[in-house]
Coordinates of C-alpha atoms and ligand atoms in Angstrom, one line a residue:
X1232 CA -16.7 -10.8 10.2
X1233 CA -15.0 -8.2 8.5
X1234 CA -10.8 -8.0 8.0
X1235 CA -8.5 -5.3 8.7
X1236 CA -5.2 -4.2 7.8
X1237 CA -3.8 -1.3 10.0
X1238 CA -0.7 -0.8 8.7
X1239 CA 0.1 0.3 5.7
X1240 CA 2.4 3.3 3.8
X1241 CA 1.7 5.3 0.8
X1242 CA 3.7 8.1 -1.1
X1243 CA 3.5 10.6 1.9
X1244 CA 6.8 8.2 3.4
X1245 CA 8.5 5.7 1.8
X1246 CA 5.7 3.7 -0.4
X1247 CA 4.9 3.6 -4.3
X1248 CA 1.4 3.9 -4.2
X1249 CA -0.8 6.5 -3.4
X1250 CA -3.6 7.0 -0.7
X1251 CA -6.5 6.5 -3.6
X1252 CA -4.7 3.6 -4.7
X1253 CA -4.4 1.8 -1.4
X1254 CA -8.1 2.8 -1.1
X1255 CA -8.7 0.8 -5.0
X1256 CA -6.9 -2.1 -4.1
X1257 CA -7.9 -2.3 -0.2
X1258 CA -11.8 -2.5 -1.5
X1259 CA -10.9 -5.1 -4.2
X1260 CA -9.3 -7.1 -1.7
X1261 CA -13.0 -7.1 0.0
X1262 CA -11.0 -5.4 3.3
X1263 CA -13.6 -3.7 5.4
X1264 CA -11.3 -1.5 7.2
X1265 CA -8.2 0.1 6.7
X1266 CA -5.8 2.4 8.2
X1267 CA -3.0 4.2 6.4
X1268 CA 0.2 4.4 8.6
X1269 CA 3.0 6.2 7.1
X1270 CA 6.0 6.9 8.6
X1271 CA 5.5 10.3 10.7
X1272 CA 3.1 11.5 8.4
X1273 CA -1.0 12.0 7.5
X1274 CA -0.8 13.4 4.9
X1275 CA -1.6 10.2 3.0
X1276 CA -4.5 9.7 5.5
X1277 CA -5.9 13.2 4.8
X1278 CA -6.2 12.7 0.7
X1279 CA -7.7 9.7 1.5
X1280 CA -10.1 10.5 3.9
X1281 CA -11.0 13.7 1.3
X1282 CA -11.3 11.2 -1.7
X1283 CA -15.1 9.9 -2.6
X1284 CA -13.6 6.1 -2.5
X1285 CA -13.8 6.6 1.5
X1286 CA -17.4 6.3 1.8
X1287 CA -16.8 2.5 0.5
X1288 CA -13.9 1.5 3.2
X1289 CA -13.5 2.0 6.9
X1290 CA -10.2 4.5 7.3
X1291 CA -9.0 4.8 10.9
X1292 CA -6.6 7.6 11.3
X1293 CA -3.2 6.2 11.7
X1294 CA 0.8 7.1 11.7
X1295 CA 3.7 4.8 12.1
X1296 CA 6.0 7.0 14.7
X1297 CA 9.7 6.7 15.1
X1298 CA 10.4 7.8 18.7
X1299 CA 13.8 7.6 20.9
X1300 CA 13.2 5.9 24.1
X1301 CA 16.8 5.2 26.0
X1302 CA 19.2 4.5 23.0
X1303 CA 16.7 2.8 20.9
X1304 CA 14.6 3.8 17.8
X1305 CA 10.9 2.5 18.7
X1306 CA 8.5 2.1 15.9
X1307 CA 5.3 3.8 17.9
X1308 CA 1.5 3.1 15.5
X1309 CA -1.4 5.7 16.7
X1310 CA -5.0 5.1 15.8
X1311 CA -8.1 6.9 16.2
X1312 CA -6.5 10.3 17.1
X1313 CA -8.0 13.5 15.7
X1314 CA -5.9 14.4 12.8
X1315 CA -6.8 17.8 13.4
X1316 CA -5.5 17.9 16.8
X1317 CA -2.7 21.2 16.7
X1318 CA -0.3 19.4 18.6
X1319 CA -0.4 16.3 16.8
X1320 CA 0.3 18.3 13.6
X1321 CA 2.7 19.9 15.4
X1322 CA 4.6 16.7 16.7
X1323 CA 4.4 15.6 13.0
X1324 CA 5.9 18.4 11.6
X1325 CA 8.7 18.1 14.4
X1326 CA 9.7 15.0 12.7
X1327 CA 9.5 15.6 9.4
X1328 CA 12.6 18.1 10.5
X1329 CA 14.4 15.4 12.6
X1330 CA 13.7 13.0 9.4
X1331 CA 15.5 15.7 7.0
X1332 CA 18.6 16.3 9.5
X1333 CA 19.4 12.9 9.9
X1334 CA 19.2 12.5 5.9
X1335 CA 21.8 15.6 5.9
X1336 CA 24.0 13.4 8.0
X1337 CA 23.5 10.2 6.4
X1338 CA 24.6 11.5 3.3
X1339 CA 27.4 13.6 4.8
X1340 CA 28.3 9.7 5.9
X1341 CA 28.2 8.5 2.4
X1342 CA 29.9 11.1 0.9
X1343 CA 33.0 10.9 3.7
X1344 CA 32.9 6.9 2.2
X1345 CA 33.7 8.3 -1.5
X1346 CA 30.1 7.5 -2.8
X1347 CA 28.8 10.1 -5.0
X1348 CA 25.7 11.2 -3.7
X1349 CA 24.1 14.6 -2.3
X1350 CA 21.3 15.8 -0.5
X1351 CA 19.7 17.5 -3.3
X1352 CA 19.4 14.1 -5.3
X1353 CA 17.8 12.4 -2.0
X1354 CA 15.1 15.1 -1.7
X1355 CA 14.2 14.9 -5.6
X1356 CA 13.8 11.1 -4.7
X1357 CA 12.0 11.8 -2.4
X1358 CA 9.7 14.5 -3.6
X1359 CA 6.5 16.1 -1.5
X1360 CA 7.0 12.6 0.8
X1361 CA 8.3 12.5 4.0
X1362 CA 12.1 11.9 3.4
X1363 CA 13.4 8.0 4.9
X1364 CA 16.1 5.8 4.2
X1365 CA 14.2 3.9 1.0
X1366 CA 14.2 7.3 -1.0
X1367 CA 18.6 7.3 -0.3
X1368 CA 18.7 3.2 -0.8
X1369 CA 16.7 4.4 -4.6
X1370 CA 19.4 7.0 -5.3
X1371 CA 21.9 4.2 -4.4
X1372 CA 20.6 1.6 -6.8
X1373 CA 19.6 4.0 -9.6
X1374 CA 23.1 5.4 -9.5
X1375 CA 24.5 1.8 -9.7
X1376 CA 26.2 2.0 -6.3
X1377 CA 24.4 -0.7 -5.8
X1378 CA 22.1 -3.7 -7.7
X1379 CA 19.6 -3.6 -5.2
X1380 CA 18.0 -1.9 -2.9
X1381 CA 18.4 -4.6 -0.3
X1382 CA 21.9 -3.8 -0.9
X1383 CA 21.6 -0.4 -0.1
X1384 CA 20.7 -1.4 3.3
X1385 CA 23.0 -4.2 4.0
X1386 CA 25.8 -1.8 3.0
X1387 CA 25.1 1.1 3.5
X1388 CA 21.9 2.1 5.7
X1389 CA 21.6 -0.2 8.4
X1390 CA 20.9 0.7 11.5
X1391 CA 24.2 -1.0 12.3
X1392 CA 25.6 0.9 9.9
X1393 CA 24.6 3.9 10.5
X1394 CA 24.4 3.7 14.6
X1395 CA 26.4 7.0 15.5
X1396 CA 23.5 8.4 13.6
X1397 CA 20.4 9.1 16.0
X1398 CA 17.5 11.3 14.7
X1399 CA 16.3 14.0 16.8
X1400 CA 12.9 12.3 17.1
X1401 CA 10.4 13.5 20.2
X1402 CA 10.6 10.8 22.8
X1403 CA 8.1 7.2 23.8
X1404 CA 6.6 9.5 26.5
X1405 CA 5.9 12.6 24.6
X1406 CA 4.2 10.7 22.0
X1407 CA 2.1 9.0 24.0
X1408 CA 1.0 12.3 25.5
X1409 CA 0.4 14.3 22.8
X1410 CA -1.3 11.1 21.0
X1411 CA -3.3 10.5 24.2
X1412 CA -4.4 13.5 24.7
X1413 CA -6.1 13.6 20.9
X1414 CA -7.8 10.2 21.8
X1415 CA -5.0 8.2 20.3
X1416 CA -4.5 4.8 20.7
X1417 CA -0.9 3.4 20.9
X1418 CA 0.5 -0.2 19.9
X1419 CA 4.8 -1.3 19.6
X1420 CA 4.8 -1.7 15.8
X1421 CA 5.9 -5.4 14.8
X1422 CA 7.7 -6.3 18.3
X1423 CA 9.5 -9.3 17.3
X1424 CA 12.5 -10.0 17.8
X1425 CA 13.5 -6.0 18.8
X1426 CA 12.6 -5.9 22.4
X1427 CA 12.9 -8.1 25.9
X1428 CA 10.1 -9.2 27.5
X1429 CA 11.5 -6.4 30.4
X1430 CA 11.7 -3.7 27.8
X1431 CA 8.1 -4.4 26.3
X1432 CA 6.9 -4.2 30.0
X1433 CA 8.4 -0.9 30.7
X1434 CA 7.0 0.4 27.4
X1435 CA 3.2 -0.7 28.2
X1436 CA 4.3 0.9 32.1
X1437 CA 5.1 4.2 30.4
X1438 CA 1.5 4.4 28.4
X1439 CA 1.7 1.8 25.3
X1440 CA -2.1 0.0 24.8
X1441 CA -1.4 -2.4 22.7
X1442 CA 1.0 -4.9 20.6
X1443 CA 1.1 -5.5 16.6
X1444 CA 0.7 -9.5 16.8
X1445 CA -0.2 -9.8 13.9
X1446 CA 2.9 -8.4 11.0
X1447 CA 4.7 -10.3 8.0
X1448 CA 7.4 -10.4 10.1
X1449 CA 6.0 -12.5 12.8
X1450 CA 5.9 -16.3 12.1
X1451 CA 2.8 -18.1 13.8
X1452 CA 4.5 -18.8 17.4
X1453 CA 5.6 -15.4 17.8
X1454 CA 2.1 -13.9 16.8
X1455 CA 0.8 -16.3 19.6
X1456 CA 3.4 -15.3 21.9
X1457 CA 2.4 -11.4 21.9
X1458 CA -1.5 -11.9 21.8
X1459 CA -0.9 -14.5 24.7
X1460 CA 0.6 -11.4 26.4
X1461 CA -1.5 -9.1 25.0
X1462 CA -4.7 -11.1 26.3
X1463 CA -2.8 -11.3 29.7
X1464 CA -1.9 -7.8 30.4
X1465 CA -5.6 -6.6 28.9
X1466 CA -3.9 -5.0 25.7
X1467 CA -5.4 -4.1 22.5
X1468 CA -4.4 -6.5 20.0
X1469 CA -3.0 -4.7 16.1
X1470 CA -2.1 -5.8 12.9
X1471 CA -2.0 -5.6 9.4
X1472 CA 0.7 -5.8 6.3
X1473 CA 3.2 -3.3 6.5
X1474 CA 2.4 -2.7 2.5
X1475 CA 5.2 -0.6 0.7
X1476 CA 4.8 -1.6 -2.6
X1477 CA 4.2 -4.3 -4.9
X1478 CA 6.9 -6.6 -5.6
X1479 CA 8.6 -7.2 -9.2
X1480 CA 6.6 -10.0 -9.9
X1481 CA 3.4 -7.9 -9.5
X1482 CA 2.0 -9.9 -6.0
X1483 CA 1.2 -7.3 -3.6
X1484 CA 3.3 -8.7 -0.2
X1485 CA 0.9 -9.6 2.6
X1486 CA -1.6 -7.1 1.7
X1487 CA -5.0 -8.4 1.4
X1488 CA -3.3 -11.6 3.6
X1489 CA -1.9 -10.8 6.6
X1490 CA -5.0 -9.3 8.3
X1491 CA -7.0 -8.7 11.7
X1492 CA -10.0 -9.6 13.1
X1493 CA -12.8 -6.4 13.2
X1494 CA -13.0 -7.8 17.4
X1495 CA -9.9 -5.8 17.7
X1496 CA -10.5 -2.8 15.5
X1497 CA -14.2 -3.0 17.8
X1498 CA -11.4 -2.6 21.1
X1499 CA -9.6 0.0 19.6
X1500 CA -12.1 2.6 18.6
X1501 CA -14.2 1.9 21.7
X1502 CA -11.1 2.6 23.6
X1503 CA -10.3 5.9 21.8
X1504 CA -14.1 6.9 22.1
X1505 CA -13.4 6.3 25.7
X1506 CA -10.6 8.3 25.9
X1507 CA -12.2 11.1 24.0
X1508 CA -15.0 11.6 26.2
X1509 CA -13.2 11.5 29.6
X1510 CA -10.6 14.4 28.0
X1511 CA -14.4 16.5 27.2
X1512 CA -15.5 15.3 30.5
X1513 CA -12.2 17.1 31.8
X1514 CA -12.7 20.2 29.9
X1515 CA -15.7 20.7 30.8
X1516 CA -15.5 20.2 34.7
Ligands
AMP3045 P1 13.5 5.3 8.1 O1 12.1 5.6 8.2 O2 14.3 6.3 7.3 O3 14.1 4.9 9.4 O4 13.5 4.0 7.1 C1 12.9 2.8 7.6 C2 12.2 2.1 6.4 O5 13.2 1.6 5.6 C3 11.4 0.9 6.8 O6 10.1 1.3 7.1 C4 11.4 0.0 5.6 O7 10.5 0.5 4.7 C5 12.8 0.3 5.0 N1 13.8 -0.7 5.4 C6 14.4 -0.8 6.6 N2 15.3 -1.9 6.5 C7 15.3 -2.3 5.3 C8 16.0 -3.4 4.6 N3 16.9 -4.1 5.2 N4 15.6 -3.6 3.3 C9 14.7 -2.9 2.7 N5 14.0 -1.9 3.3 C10 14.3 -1.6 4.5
ZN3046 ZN1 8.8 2.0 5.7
FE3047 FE1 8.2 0.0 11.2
FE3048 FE1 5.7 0.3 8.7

């Protein structure tokens, strides 16, 4: 049986390698399907789907969405949309805005704390990816505001931190419609510790498919907690590494590792294929 990872970011958000990279090391790894999540973008999903190492690997069209629902920030995946679909693009490019204003603000933030930094120093970090916290917390430390990027965050870019600071991203709902409606399937990125069991029922009320059991962040009990419930409530069942980047010592965290089993990749793009062909069912009648 072959292993998946569906989660992972390249240079289109906040990780160091890019898509043909992933695509190198995710077929040295002997993965047999992949999918390249980055946050509110597909960019990194499109150059690798155009690149000739994508005949090797299965690559399932994935993003990893930030999406307000009441006052929190929810970390949405989508699989198996079509990346073509104008409105997805169009929700995409949506956030990519909100991300930018909220970086305006965060550095505003900074600067009002006396920390020498601008906006125009954030975008160069950032480059042609879409903009995120990581590309301020690399200003930080290259600056020498700070030794570390961990720093960065435990000072300065927290969500608890930063909490008057809400992004102007679309909603749960209008997510999971526009997603839906392109044959997308949703699943609550790495639930852990973030949501009550009362919250995670609401969510999967208001059009979530699926939870990420399996993430780094999730030691063994909690992974059996959420597939429990996943298998309970007839859920699909996601996971993969959450890749960024390797770390200093070279290892590559969790990718390669912390994997799923192609049953559930099976479930997820039969439900999409489902989904697609009742919406052309619909169009046509
Ligand atoms: P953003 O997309 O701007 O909300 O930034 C979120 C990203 O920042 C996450 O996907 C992580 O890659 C990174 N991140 C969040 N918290 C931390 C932390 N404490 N240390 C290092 N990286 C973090
Ligand atoms: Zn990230
Ligand atoms: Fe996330
Ligand atoms: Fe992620």
């Amino acid at each position: 049986m072959g292993k998946a990872d569906l989660h992972i970011h390249t240079d289109a958000s906040d990780g160091d390698c890019t898509p043909y990279e992933i695509l190198e090391k995710a077929i040295e790894k002997g993965l047999h399907t992949i999918s390249i999540t980055d946050h509110d973008t597909i960019k990194g999903y499109k150059k690798a789907r155009n690149s000739d190492l994508s005949q090797e690997i299965e690559l399932l069209p994935g993003v990893e969405m930030s999406v307000r629902w009441g006052e929190k920030e929810v970390h949405l995946l989508s699989y198996c949309f079509d990346p073509d679909d104008e409105d997805v693009n169009i929700l995409l490019l949506q956030q990519s805005g909100a991300r930018r204003r909220r970086m305006a603000r965060i550095v505003e933030t900074l600067q009002k704390q006396g920390i020498d930094i601008d906006m125009d120093e954030v975008k160069a970090e950032a480059g042609f990816s879409n903009i995120g916290r990581p590309h301020a917390a690399s200003v930080l430390m290259n600056k020498g505001v700070v030794a570390s990027f961990n720093e960065a965050f435990i000072r300065y870019l927290s969500s608890e931190k930063l909490d008057h600071i809400n992004a102007e991203y679309c909603t749960l709902s209008e997510a999971i419609r526009v997603m839906k409606k392109a044959g997308g399937v949703l699943s609550l990125a790495h639930p852990g510790p973030l949501y009550s069991s009362d919250e995670i029922e609401q969510m999967i009320d208001i059009g979530v498919d699926g939870l990420e059991c399996i993430h780094p962040s999730h030691p063994y009990p909690v992974q059996k907690k959420f597939t429990k419930l996943a298998e309970n409530r007839h859920l699909m069942i996601t996971g993969g590494s959450d890749y960024h980047r390797p770390s200093k010592s070279g290892y590559e965290p969790y990718f390669g590792i912390v994997t799923l089993g192609e049953q559930y990749v099976e479930a997820l793009k039969r439900t999409s294929r489902q989904r697609k062909a009742l919406k052309n069912y619909g169009d046509n009648g």
